[in-house]
mmCIF file of C-alpha atoms in Angstrom:
data_model
loop_
_atom_site.group_PDB
_atom_site.id
_atom_site.type_symbol
_atom_site.label_atom_id
_atom_site.label_comp_id
_atom_site.label_asym_id
_atom_site.label_seq_id
_atom_site.Cartn_x
_atom_site.Cartn_y
_atom_site.Cartn_z
ATOM 1 C CA UNK A 1 -15.976 -11.490 -17.649
ATOM 2 C CA UNK A 2 -15.571 -7.660 -17.214
ATOM 3 C CA UNK A 3 -18.627 -7.594 -14.778
ATOM 4 C CA UNK A 4 -17.185 -10.571 -12.811
ATOM 5 C CA UNK A 5 -13.888 -8.719 -12.559
ATOM 6 C CA UNK A 6 -15.603 -5.614 -11.421
ATOM 7 C CA UNK A 7 -17.764 -7.381 -8.979
ATOM 8 C CA UNK A 8 -14.727 -8.910 -7.189
ATOM 9 C CA UNK A 9 -12.450 -5.790 -7.190
ATOM 10 C CA UNK A 10 -13.121 -5.341 -3.496
ATOM 11 C CA UNK A 11 -11.311 -8.751 -2.872
ATOM 12 C CA UNK A 12 -8.388 -7.615 -4.952
ATOM 13 C CA UNK A 13 -8.141 -4.238 -3.094
ATOM 14 C CA UNK A 14 -8.468 -5.865 0.345
ATOM 15 C CA UNK A 15 -5.681 -8.222 -0.529
ATOM 16 C CA UNK A 16 -3.534 -5.212 -1.916
ATOM 17 C CA UNK A 17 -3.970 -3.457 1.382
ATOM 18 C CA UNK A 18 -2.509 -6.267 3.252
ATOM 19 C CA UNK A 19 0.765 -5.693 1.463
ATOM 20 C CA UNK A 20 0.872 -2.156 2.674
ATOM 21 C CA UNK A 21 1.909 -0.257 -0.492
ATOM 22 C CA UNK A 22 4.215 2.788 0.072
ATOM 23 C CA UNK A 23 2.531 5.165 -2.309
ATOM 24 C CA UNK A 24 -0.353 5.323 -4.807
ATOM 25 C CA UNK A 25 1.743 4.292 -7.784
ATOM 26 C CA UNK A 26 2.733 1.160 -5.910
ATOM 27 C CA UNK A 27 -0.774 0.413 -4.876
ATOM 28 C CA UNK A 28 -1.977 0.885 -8.615
ATOM 29 C CA UNK A 29 0.803 -1.500 -9.704
ATOM 30 C CA UNK A 30 -0.495 -4.003 -7.072
ATOM 31 C CA UNK A 31 -3.958 -3.655 -8.177
ATOM 32 C CA UNK A 32 -3.209 -4.250 -11.687
ATOM 33 C CA UNK A 33 -1.272 -7.401 -10.751
ATOM 34 C CA UNK A 34 -4.214 -8.470 -8.570
ATOM 35 C CA UNK A 35 -6.531 -8.014 -11.628
ATOM 36 C CA UNK A 36 -4.352 -10.368 -13.556
ATOM 37 C CA UNK A 37 -4.634 -12.931 -10.775
ATOM 38 C CA UNK A 38 -8.412 -12.387 -10.425
ATOM 39 C CA UNK A 39 -8.784 -12.855 -14.118
ATOM 40 C CA UNK A 40 -6.657 -16.167 -14.029
ATOM 41 C CA UNK A 41 -8.906 -17.303 -11.152
ATOM 42 C CA UNK A 42 -12.065 -16.589 -12.992
ATOM 43 C CA UNK A 43 -10.882 -18.502 -16.134
ATOM 44 C CA UNK A 44 -10.011 -21.581 -14.006
ATOM 45 C CA UNK A 45 -12.714 -21.552 -11.570
ATOM 46 C CA UNK A 46 -15.367 -24.373 -11.718
ATOM 47 C CA UNK A 47 -18.744 -23.968 -9.886
ATOM 48 C CA UNK A 48 -19.285 -27.772 -10.008
ATOM 49 C CA UNK A 49 -17.088 -28.191 -6.932
ATOM 50 C CA UNK A 50 -19.385 -26.395 -4.655
ATOM 51 C CA UNK A 51 -16.791 -24.145 -3.416
ATOM 52 C CA UNK A 52 -17.074 -20.265 -3.267
ATOM 53 C CA UNK A 53 -15.037 -18.186 -5.625
ATOM 54 C CA UNK A 54 -13.560 -15.769 -3.005
ATOM 55 C CA UNK A 55 -11.419 -18.369 -1.160
ATOM 56 C CA UNK A 56 -10.471 -19.941 -4.509
ATOM 57 C CA UNK A 57 -9.346 -16.631 -6.042
ATOM 58 C CA UNK A 58 -7.445 -15.592 -2.968
ATOM 59 C CA UNK A 59 -4.145 -17.216 -3.799
ATOM 60 C CA UNK A 60 -3.984 -16.549 -7.558
ATOM 61 C CA UNK A 61 -4.497 -12.777 -6.667
ATOM 62 C CA UNK A 62 -1.991 -12.928 -3.909
ATOM 63 C CA UNK A 63 0.706 -14.599 -6.006
ATOM 64 C CA UNK A 64 0.369 -12.158 -8.809
ATOM 65 C CA UNK A 65 0.901 -9.342 -6.266
ATOM 66 C CA UNK A 66 4.043 -11.152 -4.900
ATOM 67 C CA UNK A 67 5.310 -11.688 -8.433
ATOM 68 C CA UNK A 68 4.805 -7.880 -9.054
ATOM 69 C CA UNK A 69 6.739 -7.072 -5.867
ATOM 70 C CA UNK A 70 9.545 -9.442 -6.892
ATOM 71 C CA UNK A 71 9.797 -7.957 -10.178
ATOM 72 C CA UNK A 72 10.101 -4.512 -8.832
ATOM 73 C CA UNK A 73 12.478 -5.574 -6.286
ATOM 74 C CA UNK A 74 14.755 -7.164 -8.942
ATOM 75 C CA UNK A 75 14.589 -4.043 -10.995
ATOM 76 C CA UNK A 76 16.131 -2.108 -8.014
ATOM 77 C CA UNK A 77 18.715 -4.930 -7.339
ATOM 78 C CA UNK A 78 19.962 -4.957 -10.992
ATOM 79 C CA UNK A 79 21.667 -1.465 -10.945
ATOM 80 C CA UNK A 80 24.721 -0.646 -12.821
ATOM 81 C CA UNK A 81 27.077 2.032 -11.402
ATOM 82 C CA UNK A 82 26.537 4.129 -14.645
ATOM 83 C CA UNK A 83 22.785 4.429 -13.580
ATOM 84 C CA UNK A 84 23.512 7.385 -11.414
ATOM 85 C CA UNK A 85 24.437 9.480 -14.426
ATOM 86 C CA UNK A 86 21.795 7.916 -16.524
ATOM 87 C CA UNK A 87 19.050 8.836 -14.060
ATOM 88 C CA UNK A 88 20.275 12.162 -13.168
ATOM 89 C CA UNK A 89 21.749 13.056 -16.527
ATOM 90 C CA UNK A 90 23.445 16.308 -15.458
ATOM 91 C CA UNK A 91 26.977 16.552 -14.621
ATOM 92 C CA UNK A 92 27.074 20.084 -13.309
ATOM 93 C CA UNK A 93 27.100 19.867 -9.529
ATOM 94 C CA UNK A 94 24.831 22.874 -9.207
ATOM 95 C CA UNK A 95 21.932 21.182 -11.157
ATOM 96 C CA UNK A 96 22.919 17.639 -10.231
ATOM 97 C CA UNK A 97 21.755 17.827 -6.436
ATOM 98 C CA UNK A 98 18.681 19.637 -7.461
ATOM 99 C CA UNK A 99 17.580 16.401 -9.138
ATOM 100 C CA UNK A 100 18.382 14.240 -6.166
ATOM 101 C CA UNK A 101 15.645 13.409 -3.713
ATOM 102 C CA UNK A 102 15.990 15.072 -0.149
ATOM 103 C CA UNK A 103 15.176 11.534 1.182
ATOM 104 C CA UNK A 104 18.668 10.279 0.501
ATOM 105 C CA UNK A 105 20.731 9.673 3.560
ATOM 106 C CA UNK A 106 24.018 11.499 4.004
ATOM 107 C CA UNK A 107 25.883 8.105 3.444
ATOM 108 C CA UNK A 108 23.923 7.858 0.207
ATOM 109 C CA UNK A 109 24.750 11.348 -0.924
ATOM 110 C CA UNK A 110 28.414 10.791 -0.167
ATOM 111 C CA UNK A 111 28.502 7.479 -2.151
ATOM 112 C CA UNK A 112 26.724 8.959 -5.153
ATOM 113 C CA UNK A 113 29.167 12.077 -5.055
ATOM 114 C CA UNK A 114 32.230 9.744 -5.084
ATOM 115 C CA UNK A 115 30.799 7.631 -7.902
ATOM 116 C CA UNK A 116 30.364 10.822 -9.849
ATOM 117 C CA UNK A 117 34.015 11.829 -9.173
ATOM 118 C CA UNK A 118 34.950 8.482 -10.725
ATOM 119 C CA UNK A 119 35.730 6.382 -7.749
ATOM 120 C CA UNK A 120 34.858 2.716 -7.966
ATOM 121 C CA UNK A 121 33.227 0.646 -5.232
ATOM 122 C CA UNK A 122 36.563 -0.591 -3.790
ATOM 123 C CA UNK A 123 38.039 2.874 -3.667
ATOM 124 C CA UNK A 124 34.993 4.112 -1.940
ATOM 125 C CA UNK A 125 35.033 1.357 0.564
ATOM 126 C CA UNK A 126 38.687 2.162 1.407
ATOM 127 C CA UNK A 127 37.750 5.968 1.611
ATOM 128 C CA UNK A 128 34.748 5.394 3.909
ATOM 129 C CA UNK A 129 36.288 2.342 5.730
ATOM 130 C CA UNK A 130 33.269 0.224 4.927
ATOM 131 C CA UNK A 131 32.948 -3.102 3.138
ATOM 132 C CA UNK A 132 32.485 -2.921 -0.540
ATOM 133 C CA UNK A 133 29.204 -4.798 -0.547
ATOM 134 C CA UNK A 134 27.859 -2.332 2.054
ATOM 135 C CA UNK A 135 28.869 0.433 -0.390
ATOM 136 C CA UNK A 136 27.017 -1.269 -3.079
ATOM 137 C CA UNK A 137 23.931 -1.668 -1.120
ATOM 138 C CA UNK A 138 23.940 2.138 -0.096
ATOM 139 C CA UNK A 139 24.361 2.974 -3.845
ATOM 140 C CA UNK A 140 21.526 0.735 -4.944
ATOM 141 C CA UNK A 141 19.328 2.087 -2.204
ATOM 142 C CA UNK A 142 20.038 5.714 -3.409
ATOM 143 C CA UNK A 143 19.312 4.738 -7.097
ATOM 144 C CA UNK A 144 16.016 3.107 -5.971
ATOM 145 C CA UNK A 145 14.967 6.319 -4.410
ATOM 146 C CA UNK A 146 16.087 8.234 -7.523
ATOM 147 C CA UNK A 147 13.954 5.991 -9.574
ATOM 148 C CA UNK A 148 10.995 6.307 -7.435
ATOM 149 C CA UNK A 149 11.201 10.129 -7.445
ATOM 150 C CA UNK A 150 11.379 9.910 -11.330
ATOM 151 C CA UNK A 151 8.592 7.308 -11.276
ATOM 152 C CA UNK A 152 10.472 4.808 -13.245
#
């Protein structure tokens, strides 16, 4: 079975590249998910039908990768406000901002700072004259960037 998986890894990699992973870690995650899909396809494939394996394996591989993408997205969507302190850990302002990725937008930095000062989303939305759901999305985006930086 291992030889067959290695033989068809090119198919997995070609499918992974269609999803345009952002970085090597994401690409590795997609490849692992694709390997699972490939393994599932190998265990269910029957040569008696006369069909080729690659077209048969395409969907199981693709769906495992999609499942991985959805799983990663739901991980970013399920963020608690306390995650800011959890992922950054340090309350001292001098050290806090050193741990925050430079890729944060000014709005994300401002929302993070206000959350650290004890404001809730409703108070921040009033302060910034922005809808509460928009503030939550900005905060979630910032936390996702922090998680990516810390490889979590």
